[in-house]
Tab-separated table of C-alpha atoms in Angstrom:
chain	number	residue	atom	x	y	z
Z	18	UNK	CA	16.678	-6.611	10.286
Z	19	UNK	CA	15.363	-5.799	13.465
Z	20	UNK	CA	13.849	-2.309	12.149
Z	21	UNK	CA	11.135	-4.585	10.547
Z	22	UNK	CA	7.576	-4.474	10.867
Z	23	UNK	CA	9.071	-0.734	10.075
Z	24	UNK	CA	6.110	1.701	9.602
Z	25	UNK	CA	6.156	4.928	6.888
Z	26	UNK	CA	4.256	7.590	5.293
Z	27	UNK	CA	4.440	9.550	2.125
Z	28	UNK	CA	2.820	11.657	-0.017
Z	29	UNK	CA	2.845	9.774	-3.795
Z	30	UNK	CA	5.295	10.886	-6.049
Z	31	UNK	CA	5.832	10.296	-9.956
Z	32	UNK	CA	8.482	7.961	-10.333
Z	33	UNK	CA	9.999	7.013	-13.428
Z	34	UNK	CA	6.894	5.994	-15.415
Z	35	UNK	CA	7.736	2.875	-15.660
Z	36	UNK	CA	5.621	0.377	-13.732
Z	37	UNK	CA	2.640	0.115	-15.485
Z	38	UNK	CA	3.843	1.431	-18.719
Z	39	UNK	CA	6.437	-1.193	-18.873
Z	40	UNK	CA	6.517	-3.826	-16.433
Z	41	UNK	CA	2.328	-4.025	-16.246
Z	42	UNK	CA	2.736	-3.733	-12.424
Z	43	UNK	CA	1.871	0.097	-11.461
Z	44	UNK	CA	4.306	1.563	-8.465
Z	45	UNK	CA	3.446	4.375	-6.157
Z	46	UNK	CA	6.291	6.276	-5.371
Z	47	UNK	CA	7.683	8.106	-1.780
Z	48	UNK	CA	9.584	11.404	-1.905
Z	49	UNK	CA	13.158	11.110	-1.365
Z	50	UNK	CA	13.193	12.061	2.078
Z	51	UNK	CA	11.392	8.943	3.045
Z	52	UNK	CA	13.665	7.046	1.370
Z	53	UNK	CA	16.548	8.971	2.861
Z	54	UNK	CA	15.561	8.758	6.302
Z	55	UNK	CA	14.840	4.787	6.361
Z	56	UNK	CA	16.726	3.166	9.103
Z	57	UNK	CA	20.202	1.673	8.622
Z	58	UNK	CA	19.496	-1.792	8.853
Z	59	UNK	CA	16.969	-1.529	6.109
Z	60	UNK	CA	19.560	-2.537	3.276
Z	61	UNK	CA	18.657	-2.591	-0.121
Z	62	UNK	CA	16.123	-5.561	-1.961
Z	63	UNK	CA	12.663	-6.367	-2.048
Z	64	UNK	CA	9.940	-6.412	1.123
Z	65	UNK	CA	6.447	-7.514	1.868
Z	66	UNK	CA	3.895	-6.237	4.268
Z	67	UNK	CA	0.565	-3.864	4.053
Z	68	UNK	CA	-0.275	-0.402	2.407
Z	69	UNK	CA	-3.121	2.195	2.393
Z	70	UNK	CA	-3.376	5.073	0.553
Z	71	UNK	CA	-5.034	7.789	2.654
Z	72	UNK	CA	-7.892	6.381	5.083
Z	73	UNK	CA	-8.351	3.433	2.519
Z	74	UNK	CA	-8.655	0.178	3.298
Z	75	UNK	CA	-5.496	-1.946	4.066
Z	76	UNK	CA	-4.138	-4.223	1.280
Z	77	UNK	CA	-0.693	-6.605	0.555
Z	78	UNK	CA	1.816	-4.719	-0.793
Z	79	UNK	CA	5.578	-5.842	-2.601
Z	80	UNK	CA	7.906	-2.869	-2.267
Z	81	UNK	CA	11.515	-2.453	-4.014
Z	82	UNK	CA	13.686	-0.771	-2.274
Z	83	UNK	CA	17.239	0.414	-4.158
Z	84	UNK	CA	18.804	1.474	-7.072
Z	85	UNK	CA	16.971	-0.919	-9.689
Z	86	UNK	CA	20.042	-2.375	-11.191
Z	87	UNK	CA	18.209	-3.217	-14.542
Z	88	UNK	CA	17.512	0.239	-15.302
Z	89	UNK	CA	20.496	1.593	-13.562
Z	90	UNK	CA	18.951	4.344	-11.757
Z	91	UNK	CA	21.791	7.128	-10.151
Z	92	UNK	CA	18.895	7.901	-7.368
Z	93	UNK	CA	17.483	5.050	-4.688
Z	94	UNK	CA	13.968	4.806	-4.638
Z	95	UNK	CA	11.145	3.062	-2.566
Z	96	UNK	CA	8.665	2.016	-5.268
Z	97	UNK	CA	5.827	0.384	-3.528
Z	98	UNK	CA	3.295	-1.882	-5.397
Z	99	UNK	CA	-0.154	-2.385	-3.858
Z	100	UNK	CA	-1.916	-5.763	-4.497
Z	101	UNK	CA	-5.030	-4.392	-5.277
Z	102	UNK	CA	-6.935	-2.927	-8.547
Z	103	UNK	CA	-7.585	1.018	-8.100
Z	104	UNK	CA	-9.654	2.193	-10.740
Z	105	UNK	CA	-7.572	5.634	-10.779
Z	106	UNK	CA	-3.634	7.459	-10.450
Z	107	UNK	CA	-3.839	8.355	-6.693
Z	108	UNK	CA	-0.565	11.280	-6.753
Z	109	UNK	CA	-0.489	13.903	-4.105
Z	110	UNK	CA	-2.299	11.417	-1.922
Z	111	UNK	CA	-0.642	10.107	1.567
Z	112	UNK	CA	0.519	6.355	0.975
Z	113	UNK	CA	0.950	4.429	4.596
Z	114	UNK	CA	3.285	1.049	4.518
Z	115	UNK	CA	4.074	-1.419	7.323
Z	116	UNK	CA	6.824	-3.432	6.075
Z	117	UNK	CA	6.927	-6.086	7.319
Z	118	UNK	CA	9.611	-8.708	5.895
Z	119	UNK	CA	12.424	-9.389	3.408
Z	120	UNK	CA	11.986	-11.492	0.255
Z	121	UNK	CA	15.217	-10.878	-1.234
Z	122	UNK	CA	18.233	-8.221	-2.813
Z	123	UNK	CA	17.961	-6.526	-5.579
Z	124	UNK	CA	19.837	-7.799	-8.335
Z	125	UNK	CA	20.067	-6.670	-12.448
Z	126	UNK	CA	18.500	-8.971	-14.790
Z	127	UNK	CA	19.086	-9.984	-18.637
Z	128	UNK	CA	16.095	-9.032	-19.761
Z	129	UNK	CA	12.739	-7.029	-19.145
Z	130	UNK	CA	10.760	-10.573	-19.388
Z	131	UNK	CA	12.920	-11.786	-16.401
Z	132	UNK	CA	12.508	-9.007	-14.037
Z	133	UNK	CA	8.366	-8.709	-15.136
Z	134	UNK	CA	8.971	-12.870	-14.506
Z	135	UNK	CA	10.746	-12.064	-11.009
Z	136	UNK	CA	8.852	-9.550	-9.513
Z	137	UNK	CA	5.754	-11.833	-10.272
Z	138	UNK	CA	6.812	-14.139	-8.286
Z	139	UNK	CA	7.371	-11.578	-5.327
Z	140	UNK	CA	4.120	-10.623	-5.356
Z	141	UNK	CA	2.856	-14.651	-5.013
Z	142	UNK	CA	5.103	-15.138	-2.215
Z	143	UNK	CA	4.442	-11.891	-0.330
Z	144	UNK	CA	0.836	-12.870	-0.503
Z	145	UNK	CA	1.656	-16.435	0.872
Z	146	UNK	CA	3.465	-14.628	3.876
Z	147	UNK	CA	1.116	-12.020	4.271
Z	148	UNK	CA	-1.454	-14.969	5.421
Z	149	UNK	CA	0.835	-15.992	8.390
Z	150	UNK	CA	-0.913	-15.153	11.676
Z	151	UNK	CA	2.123	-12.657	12.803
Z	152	UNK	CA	1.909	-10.832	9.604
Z	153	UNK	CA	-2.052	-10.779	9.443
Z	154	UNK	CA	-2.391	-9.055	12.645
Z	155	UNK	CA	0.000	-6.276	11.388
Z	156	UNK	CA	-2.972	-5.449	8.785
Z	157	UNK	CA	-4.926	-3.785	11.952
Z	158	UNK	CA	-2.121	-2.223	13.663
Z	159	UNK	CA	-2.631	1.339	15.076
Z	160	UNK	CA	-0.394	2.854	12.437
Z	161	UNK	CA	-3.213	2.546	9.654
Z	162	UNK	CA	-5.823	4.064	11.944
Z	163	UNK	CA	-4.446	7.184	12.960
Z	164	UNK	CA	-4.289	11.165	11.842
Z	165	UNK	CA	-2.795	10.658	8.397
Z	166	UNK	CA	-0.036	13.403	8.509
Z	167	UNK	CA	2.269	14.243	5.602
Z	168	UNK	CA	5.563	12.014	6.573
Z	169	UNK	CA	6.250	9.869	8.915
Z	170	UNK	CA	8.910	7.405	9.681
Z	171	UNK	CA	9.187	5.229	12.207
Z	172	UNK	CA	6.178	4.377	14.730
């Protein structure tokens, strides 16, 4: 994909209520026109690479990108999970993601054990890639340092 590292911005949305509630892995949610406007190339399936939220500090982040075949959604979404503890809901705030690489396509699974199994073991590998050199240095790009405006796509 040669859109990637690709670098967006966001204001957090309420998705579907699902992540922590049922998966134990809480997502922060972009509007639809970030989704909408992600480049071509970007297909559908799971990522890696670094999120803020507002002028916060930079952590790992897994985010799904799709239609989340388990729960059959009608609307794609870009549900981003930060590898960090935040000891609060952060909507309304501007969330700031460098993605950075692919781990694999979305795909429907039998049962809500073996997604919650799945998507644990996305997080493990993104945070073995995310300790590569050309990945690290992504963590201080310019991108997380600047004005935060409202949306932003691209670089």
């Amino acid at each position: 994909m040669k859109s990637l590292p690709f670098f967006c911005r966001g204001q957090v949305v309420r998705g579907f209520g699902r992540g922590s509630k049922q998966l134990g892995i809480p997502t922060a949610n972009f509007p639809e026109q970030v989704v909408d406007n992600l480049p071509p190339d970007v297909s559908t399936g799971i990522y890696y690479g670094w999120a803020s939220v507002g002028s916060g500090d930079v952590h790992k982040m897994v985010v799904s990108i799709g239609w989340n075949p388990y729960y059959k959604n009608v609307k794609k979404s870009m549900e981003t999970h930060i590898i960090h503890t935040f000891k609060e809901d952060f909507y309304g705030e501007i969330l700031n993601v460098a993605i950075v690489g692919y781990l694999r396509p979305e795909k429907n699974f039998d049962s809500l054990e073996s997604l919650i199994s799945a998507i644990q073991g996305d997080i493990e590998e993104a945070k073995k890639q995310l300790d590569l050199p050309e990945h690290v240095k992504l963590k201080d790009d310019n991108f997380f340092q600047v004005s935060k405006g409202k949306i932003m796509n691209g670089h």
